[in-house]
Amino acid sequence: PSNLPPTVPLASQVGGHAGVQTTEDNSLLLKPALPQEIAFYQQIASDPTLSRLKQWTCKFLGTLQLHGTVKEGAGEGMPLEITPLDGVAENKDQYNDHHCLRSISLTDLLENLTHGFIKPNILDVKLGTVFCDESAPPEKRARMELEARETTSAETGVRLTGFQVHSNGAPGPVITSKAYGKGITASQLPEGIARFFPVSAEQTQLGLPANFLLPILVRLHKDIGRIKVTLEEIEMRLVGASLLIIYEGDWATTGSVEETWNAAGERVLEDEEDDADAEGVEDMETVNDDNSASDDEDSDDDEEGPGPVYIVKLIDFAHTRLTPGLGPDKGVILGLRTVLGLLSERIKEVRELI
Ligand code: ADP
Ligand code: MN
């Protein structure tokens, strides 16, 4: 067992239950572990049916067991011990509901997707039309169904869970809480998306200039299209999962990277740079190829060179399971279609501004 450095609460958490922690260098994420989520991450690593999903999830490094009794806010400053994956299945009952998390001593160790961003603009989009397992008690199911119907979820398969956007004139981001996403109707979703992808002409305003933002939107659209294709081929239910979309809000950073892309979102730089450079922008490299197997497993090291300009991944698998014979998750596919439509609309609007 090795000790990890002290952890701090994740300042950039935009959704979900409190309690997500990060290491002080911001590279790793610690999240209270639920057995189904651990099982799913293990399955991604081992099950060939899920191999194509791997590139759309964050790295799962294992689980951690906290020493001693765990109090509220635990993890902070506490030494943590890495335990082997096999040792995680005991005490299942303790972990079977979000509300028990405070007494949990088991933690997922994940890659922090915001690592490397200077001013990460972050959106958590909850996917799907149903937020309960069939196994949940009837009252809980009724409550969750009502919530879906009262929000954009039931109609569109999408709810804006929460987001943050930076301006370059202020130290901290502007945060939009879950109340906003819960309060809007489907017809207001475009407005919500425009709030997360604002165009600004001045560094002191929220968002990026249109010519920096457009290629990011185009690439996000492409990636989310691939996620949709991938999920259409897997028979599973992703109850409560989200798309986590992150893009760089720092003008200098996006500006220098975006110069190498044209307005259509295609890479215009010649590709024959040395490998080190190519790796620095690996997160955007998949843009060139089609949805082919060639982009599956490129190296995962982005230690060198500039950080990523955007990332989109699926997160939150606490209620995800394979459902062989039952087809893909229709609610999640609907949600992805909604997101694609919203992005297309935003792309048109932003293009007009260039
Ligand atoms: P919950 O079950 O509480 O909803 P989530 O897995 O959805 O937990 O995570 C809650 C929040 O934590 C997300 O909205 C996001 O802001 C942040 N988060 C989760 N996973 C990551 C990650 N791998 N990298 C960065 N931030 C993350
Ligand atoms: Mn969540």
mmCIF file of C-alpha atoms and ligand atoms in Angstrom:
data_model
loop_
_atom_site.group_PDB
_atom_site.id
_atom_site.type_symbol
_atom_site.label_atom_id
_atom_site.label_comp_id
_atom_site.label_asym_id
_atom_site.label_seq_id
_atom_site.Cartn_x
_atom_site.Cartn_y
_atom_site.Cartn_z
ATOM 1 C CA PRO A 1 0.000 0.000 0.000
ATOM 2 C CA SER A 2 1.213 3.466 -0.813
ATOM 3 C CA ASN A 3 0.176 6.748 0.692
ATOM 4 C CA LEU A 4 -1.397 9.487 -1.357
ATOM 5 C CA PRO A 5 -0.821 13.165 -0.726
ATOM 6 C CA PRO A 6 -3.566 15.005 1.168
ATOM 7 C CA THR A 7 -6.759 15.737 -0.713
ATOM 8 C CA VAL A 8 -9.001 18.793 -0.916
ATOM 9 C CA PRO A 9 -12.649 19.214 -1.941
ATOM 10 C CA LEU A 10 -13.033 19.488 -5.715
ATOM 11 C CA ALA A 11 -13.636 23.196 -6.225
ATOM 12 C CA SER A 12 -14.908 22.688 -9.759
ATOM 13 C CA GLN A 13 -17.633 20.179 -8.911
ATOM 14 C CA VAL A 14 -20.670 21.345 -10.897
ATOM 15 C CA GLY A 15 -23.149 18.589 -10.084
ATOM 16 C CA GLY A 16 -23.933 15.579 -7.993
ATOM 17 C CA HIS A 17 -23.537 14.870 -4.318
ATOM 18 C CA ALA A 18 -21.037 16.800 -2.274
ATOM 19 C CA GLY A 19 -17.945 14.941 -1.243
ATOM 20 C CA VAL A 20 -15.861 14.721 -4.388
ATOM 21 C CA GLN A 21 -12.209 15.344 -3.530
ATOM 22 C CA THR A 22 -9.085 15.894 -5.553
ATOM 23 C CA THR A 23 -5.408 15.489 -4.816
ATOM 24 C CA GLU A 24 -3.597 18.762 -4.245
ATOM 25 C CA ASP A 25 -1.934 18.616 -7.652
ATOM 26 C CA ASN A 26 -5.458 18.358 -9.120
ATOM 27 C CA SER A 27 -4.632 15.221 -11.120
ATOM 28 C CA LEU A 28 -6.743 12.603 -9.336
ATOM 29 C CA LEU A 29 -10.330 12.539 -8.264
ATOM 30 C CA LEU A 30 -11.696 10.731 -5.232
ATOM 31 C CA LYS A 31 -15.380 9.955 -5.224
ATOM 32 C CA PRO A 32 -17.387 7.954 -2.703
ATOM 33 C CA ALA A 33 -17.624 4.514 -4.231
ATOM 34 C CA LEU A 34 -20.766 2.581 -5.009
ATOM 35 C CA PRO A 35 -20.361 -1.112 -5.814
ATOM 36 C CA GLN A 36 -22.200 -0.892 -9.125
ATOM 37 C CA GLU A 37 -19.911 1.883 -10.314
ATOM 38 C CA ILE A 38 -16.785 -0.034 -9.317
ATOM 39 C CA ALA A 39 -18.129 -3.110 -11.043
ATOM 40 C CA PHE A 40 -18.858 -1.149 -14.193
ATOM 41 C CA TYR A 41 -15.386 0.397 -14.368
ATOM 42 C CA GLN A 42 -13.890 -3.057 -13.909
ATOM 43 C CA GLN A 43 -16.131 -4.363 -16.668
ATOM 44 C CA ILE A 44 -15.009 -1.613 -19.038
ATOM 45 C CA ALA A 45 -11.450 -2.762 -18.482
ATOM 46 C CA SER A 46 -12.157 -6.441 -19.070
ATOM 47 C CA ASP A 47 -15.258 -6.895 -21.232
ATOM 48 C CA PRO A 48 -14.674 -6.652 -25.003
ATOM 49 C CA THR A 49 -18.295 -5.512 -25.521
ATOM 50 C CA LEU A 50 -17.353 -2.335 -23.715
ATOM 51 C CA SER A 51 -13.929 -1.731 -25.201
ATOM 52 C CA ARG A 52 -15.184 1.011 -27.507
ATOM 53 C CA LEU A 53 -16.638 2.833 -24.556
ATOM 54 C CA LYS A 54 -13.277 3.109 -22.845
ATOM 55 C CA GLN A 55 -12.176 6.226 -24.682
ATOM 56 C CA TRP A 56 -15.353 7.999 -23.605
ATOM 57 C CA THR A 57 -14.925 7.352 -19.895
ATOM 58 C CA CYS A 58 -12.318 8.688 -17.525
ATOM 59 C CA LYS A 59 -9.495 6.499 -16.314
ATOM 60 C CA PHE A 60 -10.368 4.394 -13.311
ATOM 61 C CA LEU A 61 -7.306 3.742 -11.198
ATOM 62 C CA GLY A 62 -8.879 1.583 -8.520
ATOM 63 C CA THR A 63 -10.407 2.088 -5.141
ATOM 64 C CA LEU A 64 -9.043 3.458 -1.919
ATOM 65 C CA GLN A 65 -9.847 2.525 1.608
ATOM 66 C CA LEU A 66 -9.705 5.294 4.157
ATOM 67 C CA HIS A 67 -7.918 4.558 7.392
ATOM 68 C CA GLY A 68 -9.992 4.691 10.510
ATOM 69 C CA THR A 69 -13.488 6.046 10.920
ATOM 70 C CA VAL A 70 -14.773 8.211 8.163
ATOM 71 C CA LYS A 71 -16.480 11.416 9.121
ATOM 72 C CA GLU A 72 -18.255 13.950 6.958
ATOM 73 C CA GLY A 73 -15.727 15.562 4.646
ATOM 74 C CA ALA A 74 -13.368 12.706 5.199
ATOM 75 C CA GLY A 75 -10.581 12.145 2.811
ATOM 76 C CA GLU A 76 -9.405 15.653 3.429
ATOM 77 C CA GLY A 77 -5.938 15.591 4.858
ATOM 78 C CA MET A 78 -6.245 11.927 5.724
ATOM 79 C CA PRO A 79 -3.700 9.407 4.655
ATOM 80 C CA LEU A 80 -5.223 7.000 2.189
ATOM 81 C CA GLU A 81 -4.252 3.489 1.451
ATOM 82 C CA ILE A 82 -4.615 1.895 -1.943
ATOM 83 C CA THR A 83 -6.217 -1.515 -1.718
ATOM 84 C CA PRO A 84 -6.292 -4.046 -4.522
ATOM 85 C CA LEU A 85 -9.426 -4.130 -6.648
ATOM 86 C CA ASP A 86 -10.373 -7.580 -5.416
ATOM 87 C CA GLY A 87 -10.737 -6.370 -1.891
ATOM 88 C CA VAL A 88 -13.657 -4.078 -2.576
ATOM 89 C CA ALA A 89 -16.726 -6.243 -2.408
ATOM 90 C CA GLU A 90 -17.231 -6.516 1.339
ATOM 91 C CA ASN A 91 -19.820 -4.506 3.206
ATOM 92 C CA LYS A 92 -21.939 -4.028 0.136
ATOM 93 C CA ASP A 93 -25.020 -3.044 2.081
ATOM 94 C CA GLN A 94 -23.318 -0.006 3.370
ATOM 95 C CA TYR A 95 -22.891 1.431 -0.101
ATOM 96 C CA ASN A 96 -26.224 0.810 -1.705
ATOM 97 C CA ASP A 97 -27.618 4.306 -1.543
ATOM 98 C CA HIS A 98 -26.247 7.760 -2.116
ATOM 99 C CA HIS A 99 -27.529 8.849 1.242
ATOM 100 C CA CYS A 100 -25.160 6.494 3.014
ATOM 101 C CA LEU A 101 -22.128 8.044 1.471
ATOM 102 C CA ARG A 102 -21.028 9.853 4.554
ATOM 103 C CA SER A 103 -20.315 6.649 6.365
ATOM 104 C CA ILE A 104 -18.528 5.110 3.451
ATOM 105 C CA SER A 105 -14.904 4.194 3.699
ATOM 106 C CA LEU A 106 -14.414 3.189 0.123
ATOM 107 C CA THR A 107 -13.485 5.670 -2.575
ATOM 108 C CA ASP A 108 -13.152 5.519 -6.346
ATOM 109 C CA LEU A 109 -9.872 6.809 -7.620
ATOM 110 C CA LEU A 110 -10.438 8.464 -10.992
ATOM 111 C CA GLU A 111 -8.599 10.698 -13.366
ATOM 112 C CA ASN A 112 -9.523 14.335 -12.761
ATOM 113 C CA LEU A 113 -10.725 15.464 -16.174
ATOM 114 C CA THR A 114 -10.214 19.132 -15.371
ATOM 115 C CA HIS A 115 -6.501 18.564 -14.824
ATOM 116 C CA GLY A 116 -4.407 20.623 -17.240
ATOM 117 C CA PHE A 117 -7.086 23.239 -17.889
ATOM 118 C CA ILE A 118 -6.301 26.771 -16.811
ATOM 119 C CA LYS A 119 -9.872 28.041 -16.727
ATOM 120 C CA PRO A 120 -12.074 24.979 -17.153
ATOM 121 C CA ASN A 121 -15.608 25.709 -18.291
ATOM 122 C CA ILE A 122 -17.561 22.659 -17.147
ATOM 123 C CA LEU A 123 -21.046 21.345 -17.889
ATOM 124 C CA ASP A 124 -22.667 18.249 -16.409
ATOM 125 C CA VAL A 125 -25.556 17.094 -18.626
ATOM 126 C CA LYS A 126 -27.629 14.349 -17.102
ATOM 127 C CA LEU A 127 -28.717 11.883 -19.759
ATOM 128 C CA GLY A 128 -31.810 9.733 -19.955
ATOM 129 C CA THR A 129 -35.482 9.906 -19.187
ATOM 130 C CA VAL A 130 -35.541 7.578 -16.185
ATOM 131 C CA PHE A 131 -33.519 7.938 -12.998
ATOM 132 C CA CYS A 132 -34.406 4.795 -11.170
ATOM 133 C CA ASP A 133 -33.542 1.170 -11.444
ATOM 134 C CA GLU A 134 -36.498 -1.133 -11.875
ATOM 135 C CA SER A 135 -35.488 -2.570 -8.534
ATOM 136 C CA ALA A 136 -36.055 0.684 -6.632
ATOM 137 C CA PRO A 137 -39.011 0.919 -4.223
ATOM 138 C CA PRO A 138 -42.257 2.104 -5.908
ATOM 139 C CA GLU A 139 -42.392 5.408 -3.993
ATOM 140 C CA LYS A 140 -38.894 6.271 -5.089
ATOM 141 C CA ARG A 141 -39.717 5.383 -8.676
ATOM 142 C CA ALA A 142 -42.834 7.544 -8.586
ATOM 143 C CA ARG A 143 -40.871 10.467 -7.185
ATOM 144 C CA MET A 144 -38.136 10.150 -9.795
ATOM 145 C CA GLU A 145 -40.644 9.815 -12.633
ATOM 146 C CA LEU A 146 -42.424 12.951 -11.505
ATOM 147 C CA GLU A 147 -39.123 14.793 -11.353
ATOM 148 C CA ALA A 148 -38.289 13.685 -14.891
ATOM 149 C CA ARG A 149 -41.677 14.879 -16.136
ATOM 150 C CA GLU A 150 -41.354 18.219 -14.374
ATOM 151 C CA THR A 151 -37.977 18.881 -15.938
ATOM 152 C CA THR A 152 -36.586 18.636 -19.465
ATOM 153 C CA SER A 153 -35.533 15.018 -18.878
ATOM 154 C CA ALA A 154 -38.660 13.099 -19.842
ATOM 155 C CA GLU A 155 -39.218 15.026 -23.061
ATOM 156 C CA THR A 156 -35.636 15.446 -24.266
ATOM 157 C CA GLY A 157 -33.498 12.923 -22.369
ATOM 158 C CA VAL A 158 -31.388 15.801 -21.090
ATOM 159 C CA ARG A 159 -31.121 17.944 -18.005
ATOM 160 C CA LEU A 160 -28.483 20.608 -17.475
ATOM 161 C CA THR A 161 -27.292 19.525 -14.056
ATOM 162 C CA GLY A 162 -24.968 22.419 -13.420
ATOM 163 C CA PHE A 163 -22.213 24.393 -15.071
ATOM 164 C CA GLN A 164 -19.475 26.946 -14.596
ATOM 165 C CA VAL A 165 -18.065 29.465 -17.064
ATOM 166 C CA HIS A 166 -15.027 31.700 -16.707
ATOM 167 C CA SER A 167 -14.302 35.191 -17.853
ATOM 168 C CA ASN A 168 -10.713 36.273 -18.149
ATOM 169 C CA GLY A 169 -11.292 39.377 -16.084
ATOM 170 C CA ALA A 170 -12.398 37.643 -12.884
ATOM 171 C CA PRO A 171 -10.593 35.143 -10.701
ATOM 172 C CA GLY A 172 -13.411 32.653 -10.280
ATOM 173 C CA PRO A 173 -16.011 31.160 -12.614
ATOM 174 C CA VAL A 174 -19.682 32.087 -12.758
ATOM 175 C CA ILE A 175 -21.601 29.099 -11.471
ATOM 176 C CA THR A 176 -25.060 28.075 -12.615
ATOM 177 C CA SER A 177 -26.607 25.767 -10.070
ATOM 178 C CA LYS A 178 -28.882 22.798 -10.574
ATOM 179 C CA ALA A 179 -31.935 24.956 -9.885
ATOM 180 C CA TYR A 180 -31.542 26.590 -13.305
ATOM 181 C CA GLY A 181 -31.473 23.318 -15.214
ATOM 182 C CA LYS A 182 -34.373 21.984 -13.190
ATOM 183 C CA GLY A 183 -36.442 25.109 -13.763
ATOM 184 C CA ILE A 184 -36.224 25.501 -17.523
ATOM 185 C CA THR A 185 -38.446 23.957 -20.184
ATOM 186 C CA ALA A 186 -37.310 22.107 -23.283
ATOM 187 C CA SER A 187 -37.747 25.234 -25.393
ATOM 188 C CA GLN A 188 -35.258 27.017 -23.142
ATOM 189 C CA LEU A 189 -32.510 24.445 -23.573
ATOM 190 C CA PRO A 190 -30.901 26.396 -26.450
ATOM 191 C CA GLU A 191 -30.685 29.380 -24.134
ATOM 192 C CA GLY A 192 -29.052 27.187 -21.498
ATOM 193 C CA ILE A 193 -26.513 25.901 -24.000
ATOM 194 C CA ALA A 194 -25.774 29.458 -25.114
ATOM 195 C CA ARG A 195 -25.123 30.340 -21.487
ATOM 196 C CA PHE A 196 -22.542 27.600 -21.248
ATOM 197 C CA PHE A 197 -21.009 28.516 -24.612
ATOM 198 C CA PRO A 198 -21.166 32.306 -24.506
ATOM 199 C CA VAL A 199 -19.392 34.346 -27.150
ATOM 200 C CA SER A 200 -17.512 37.330 -25.892
ATOM 201 C CA ALA A 201 -15.634 40.100 -27.604
ATOM 202 C CA GLU A 202 -13.708 41.124 -24.523
ATOM 203 C CA GLN A 203 -11.577 39.134 -22.164
ATOM 204 C CA THR A 204 -13.418 40.577 -19.206
ATOM 205 C CA GLN A 205 -16.668 39.004 -20.363
ATOM 206 C CA LEU A 206 -17.736 35.414 -19.962
ATOM 207 C CA GLY A 207 -16.691 33.016 -22.656
ATOM 208 C CA LEU A 208 -14.489 32.923 -25.720
ATOM 209 C CA PRO A 209 -14.337 34.831 -28.999
ATOM 210 C CA ALA A 210 -16.461 33.193 -31.692
ATOM 211 C CA ASN A 211 -13.487 32.040 -33.747
ATOM 212 C CA PHE A 212 -12.001 30.214 -30.744
ATOM 213 C CA LEU A 213 -15.313 28.722 -29.690
ATOM 214 C CA LEU A 214 -16.506 27.468 -33.069
ATOM 215 C CA PRO A 215 -13.889 24.737 -33.616
ATOM 216 C CA ILE A 216 -14.463 23.492 -30.078
ATOM 217 C CA LEU A 217 -18.191 23.214 -30.733
ATOM 218 C CA VAL A 218 -17.610 21.419 -34.016
ATOM 219 C CA ARG A 219 -15.292 18.887 -32.433
ATOM 220 C CA LEU A 220 -17.595 18.356 -29.482
ATOM 221 C CA HIS A 221 -20.412 17.666 -31.910
ATOM 222 C CA LYS A 222 -18.288 15.092 -33.696
ATOM 223 C CA ASP A 223 -17.224 13.372 -30.487
ATOM 224 C CA ILE A 224 -20.724 13.248 -29.064
ATOM 225 C CA GLY A 225 -21.895 11.757 -32.360
ATOM 226 C CA ARG A 226 -19.355 9.004 -31.810
ATOM 227 C CA ILE A 227 -20.486 8.470 -28.256
ATOM 228 C CA LYS A 228 -24.021 8.055 -29.574
ATOM 229 C CA VAL A 229 -22.926 5.522 -32.193
ATOM 230 C CA THR A 230 -20.985 3.628 -29.528
ATOM 231 C CA LEU A 231 -23.908 3.515 -27.119
ATOM 232 C CA GLU A 232 -26.309 2.465 -29.855
ATOM 233 C CA GLU A 233 -24.300 -0.729 -30.155
ATOM 234 C CA ILE A 234 -24.256 -1.649 -26.467
ATOM 235 C CA GLU A 235 -27.157 -3.197 -24.597
ATOM 236 C CA MET A 236 -27.026 -1.398 -21.287
ATOM 237 C CA ARG A 237 -28.843 1.035 -19.005
ATOM 238 C CA LEU A 238 -26.968 4.125 -17.875
ATOM 239 C CA VAL A 239 -29.338 5.306 -15.196
ATOM 240 C CA GLY A 240 -28.274 8.711 -13.893
ATOM 241 C CA ALA A 241 -25.125 8.978 -16.003
ATOM 242 C CA SER A 242 -23.924 12.304 -17.380
ATOM 243 C CA LEU A 243 -21.920 13.801 -20.170
ATOM 244 C CA LEU A 244 -19.203 15.927 -18.654
ATOM 245 C CA ILE A 245 -18.147 18.617 -21.128
ATOM 246 C CA ILE A 246 -15.075 20.700 -20.356
ATOM 247 C CA TYR A 247 -13.461 23.374 -22.506
ATOM 248 C CA GLU A 248 -10.636 25.798 -21.919
ATOM 249 C CA GLY A 249 -11.853 29.283 -21.072
ATOM 250 C CA ASP A 250 -8.431 30.861 -21.008
ATOM 251 C CA TRP A 251 -8.080 33.072 -24.075
ATOM 252 C CA ALA A 252 -4.326 32.780 -24.444
ATOM 253 C CA THR A 253 -4.452 28.991 -24.314
ATOM 254 C CA THR A 254 -7.381 28.434 -26.652
ATOM 255 C CA GLY A 255 -6.071 31.158 -28.963
ATOM 256 C CA SER A 256 -2.712 29.515 -29.425
ATOM 257 C CA VAL A 257 -4.207 26.093 -30.015
ATOM 258 C CA GLU A 258 -7.089 27.236 -32.174
ATOM 259 C CA GLU A 259 -4.725 28.861 -34.628
ATOM 260 C CA THR A 260 -3.920 25.385 -35.791
ATOM 261 C CA TRP A 261 -7.539 24.675 -36.700
ATOM 262 C CA ASN A 262 -9.699 26.258 -39.315
ATOM 263 C CA ALA A 263 -13.243 27.393 -38.829
ATOM 264 C CA ALA A 264 -14.653 24.065 -39.957
ATOM 265 C CA GLY A 265 -12.927 22.431 -37.047
ATOM 266 C CA GLU A 266 -10.397 20.593 -39.198
ATOM 267 C CA ARG A 267 -6.802 20.538 -38.251
ATOM 268 C CA VAL A 268 -4.848 22.658 -40.715
ATOM 269 C CA LEU A 269 -1.353 22.096 -39.384
ATOM 270 C CA GLU A 270 0.588 19.451 -41.224
ATOM 271 C CA ASP A 271 0.551 16.207 -39.274
ATOM 272 C CA GLU A 272 4.201 15.389 -39.599
ATOM 273 C CA GLU A 273 5.408 16.979 -36.421
ATOM 274 C CA ASP A 274 7.390 14.925 -33.997
ATOM 275 C CA ASP A 275 5.519 12.633 -31.667
ATOM 276 C CA ALA A 276 5.938 14.754 -28.585
ATOM 277 C CA ASP A 277 4.045 17.595 -30.201
ATOM 278 C CA ALA A 278 1.405 15.327 -31.572
ATOM 279 C CA GLU A 279 0.791 13.896 -28.136
ATOM 280 C CA GLY A 280 0.306 17.323 -26.683
ATOM 281 C CA VAL A 281 -2.853 17.701 -28.698
ATOM 282 C CA GLU A 282 -3.899 14.090 -28.585
ATOM 283 C CA ASP A 283 -7.326 14.962 -27.332
ATOM 284 C CA MET A 284 -8.139 16.558 -30.619
ATOM 285 C CA GLU A 285 -6.388 14.167 -32.878
ATOM 286 C CA THR A 286 -9.265 11.796 -33.281
ATOM 287 C CA VAL A 287 -10.988 14.547 -35.221
ATOM 288 C CA ASN A 288 -9.271 13.586 -38.415
ATOM 289 C CA ASP A 289 -10.351 10.016 -38.626
ATOM 290 C CA ASP A 290 -13.746 8.634 -39.062
ATOM 291 C CA ASN A 291 -15.451 6.659 -36.446
ATOM 292 C CA SER A 292 -13.071 3.825 -37.096
ATOM 293 C CA ALA A 293 -11.181 1.524 -34.827
ATOM 294 C CA SER A 294 -8.011 3.460 -35.441
ATOM 295 C CA ASP A 295 -8.689 6.035 -32.772
ATOM 296 C CA ASP A 296 -9.312 3.575 -30.001
ATOM 297 C CA GLU A 297 -6.195 3.242 -27.967
ATOM 298 C CA ASP A 298 -3.759 6.009 -28.502
ATOM 299 C CA SER A 299 -1.377 6.725 -25.687
ATOM 300 C CA ASP A 300 -2.856 8.315 -22.651
ATOM 301 C CA ASP A 301 -0.059 10.577 -21.586
ATOM 302 C CA ASP A 302 -0.708 14.248 -21.795
ATOM 303 C CA GLU A 303 1.988 15.193 -19.348
ATOM 304 C CA GLU A 304 3.921 17.198 -21.930
ATOM 305 C CA GLY A 305 2.874 20.064 -24.129
ATOM 306 C CA PRO A 306 -0.267 22.158 -23.862
ATOM 307 C CA GLY A 307 -3.238 20.739 -22.021
ATOM 308 C CA PRO A 308 -6.394 19.708 -23.821
ATOM 309 C CA VAL A 309 -8.680 22.405 -25.189
ATOM 310 C CA TYR A 310 -11.804 20.377 -24.584
ATOM 311 C CA ILE A 311 -12.877 17.018 -23.241
ATOM 312 C CA VAL A 312 -16.154 15.171 -23.329
ATOM 313 C CA LYS A 313 -16.660 11.981 -21.334
ATOM 314 C CA LEU A 314 -19.416 9.913 -19.823
ATOM 315 C CA ILE A 315 -19.360 9.911 -16.010
ATOM 316 C CA ASP A 316 -21.393 8.602 -13.086
ATOM 317 C CA PHE A 317 -22.056 4.886 -13.449
ATOM 318 C CA ALA A 318 -23.468 4.235 -10.005
ATOM 319 C CA HIS A 319 -26.613 2.804 -11.613
ATOM 320 C CA THR A 320 -25.241 1.491 -14.877
ATOM 321 C CA ARG A 321 -25.486 -2.137 -15.892
ATOM 322 C CA LEU A 322 -25.371 -4.311 -18.962
ATOM 323 C CA THR A 323 -28.751 -5.541 -20.167
ATOM 324 C CA PRO A 324 -28.082 -8.223 -22.776
ATOM 325 C CA GLY A 325 -31.043 -8.788 -25.067
ATOM 326 C CA LEU A 326 -32.804 -5.580 -24.060
ATOM 327 C CA GLY A 327 -31.273 -3.224 -26.590
ATOM 328 C CA PRO A 328 -29.546 0.102 -26.065
ATOM 329 C CA ASP A 329 -30.641 2.766 -23.598
ATOM 330 C CA LYS A 330 -33.284 4.668 -25.584
ATOM 331 C CA GLY A 331 -33.537 7.536 -23.104
ATOM 332 C CA VAL A 332 -29.801 8.130 -23.181
ATOM 333 C CA ILE A 333 -29.732 7.968 -26.985
ATOM 334 C CA LEU A 334 -32.578 10.492 -27.070
ATOM 335 C CA GLY A 335 -30.551 12.724 -24.772
ATOM 336 C CA LEU A 336 -27.500 12.499 -26.990
ATOM 337 C CA ARG A 337 -29.632 13.348 -30.011
ATOM 338 C CA THR A 338 -30.917 16.385 -28.126
ATOM 339 C CA VAL A 339 -27.397 17.487 -27.252
ATOM 340 C CA LEU A 340 -26.321 17.083 -30.881
ATOM 341 C CA GLY A 341 -29.253 19.214 -32.025
ATOM 342 C CA LEU A 342 -28.468 21.892 -29.461
ATOM 343 C CA LEU A 343 -24.826 21.973 -30.488
ATOM 344 C CA SER A 344 -25.751 22.221 -34.170
ATOM 345 C CA GLU A 345 -27.936 25.175 -33.395
ATOM 346 C CA ARG A 346 -25.197 26.842 -31.369
ATOM 347 C CA ILE A 347 -22.667 26.178 -34.124
ATOM 348 C CA LYS A 348 -24.914 28.057 -36.573
ATOM 349 C CA GLU A 349 -25.298 30.989 -34.216
ATOM 350 C CA VAL A 350 -21.596 31.228 -33.469
ATOM 351 C CA ARG A 351 -20.656 30.909 -37.140
ATOM 352 C CA GLU A 352 -22.767 33.994 -37.872
ATOM 353 C CA LEU A 353 -20.680 35.940 -35.407
ATOM 354 C CA ILE A 354 -17.368 35.329 -37.127
HETATM 355 P P1 ADP B 1 -22.881 11.883 -8.241
HETATM 356 O O1 ADP B 1 -23.196 10.435 -8.126
HETATM 357 O O2 ADP B 1 -22.769 12.552 -6.929
HETATM 358 O O3 ADP B 1 -23.812 12.582 -9.181
HETATM 359 P P2 ADP B 1 -20.806 12.254 -10.286
HETATM 360 O O4 ADP B 1 -19.952 11.130 -10.724
HETATM 361 O O5 ADP B 1 -21.877 12.692 -11.210
HETATM 362 O O6 ADP B 1 -21.380 11.934 -8.825
HETATM 363 O O7 ADP B 1 -19.840 13.484 -9.990
HETATM 364 C C1 ADP B 1 -20.328 14.691 -9.448
HETATM 365 C C2 ADP B 1 -19.573 15.866 -10.026
HETATM 366 O O8 ADP B 1 -18.173 15.706 -9.801
HETATM 367 C C3 ADP B 1 -19.718 16.069 -11.527
HETATM 368 O O9 ADP B 1 -20.843 16.864 -11.825
HETATM 369 C C4 ADP B 1 -18.416 16.777 -11.890
HETATM 370 O O10 ADP B 1 -18.497 18.159 -11.625
HETATM 371 C C5 ADP B 1 -17.431 16.163 -10.920
HETATM 372 N N1 ADP B 1 -16.729 15.021 -11.522
HETATM 373 C C6 ADP B 1 -17.110 13.729 -11.510
HETATM 374 N N2 ADP B 1 -16.203 12.939 -12.126
HETATM 375 C C7 ADP B 1 -15.221 13.757 -12.555
HETATM 376 C C8 ADP B 1 -13.960 13.553 -13.223
HETATM 377 N N3 ADP B 1 -13.546 12.333 -13.585
HETATM 378 N N4 ADP B 1 -13.195 14.634 -13.465
HETATM 379 C C9 ADP B 1 -13.593 15.869 -13.090
HETATM 380 N N5 ADP B 1 -14.741 16.122 -12.452
HETATM 381 C C10 ADP B 1 -15.556 15.092 -12.171
HETATM 382 MN MN MN B 2 -23.975 12.698 -11.280
#
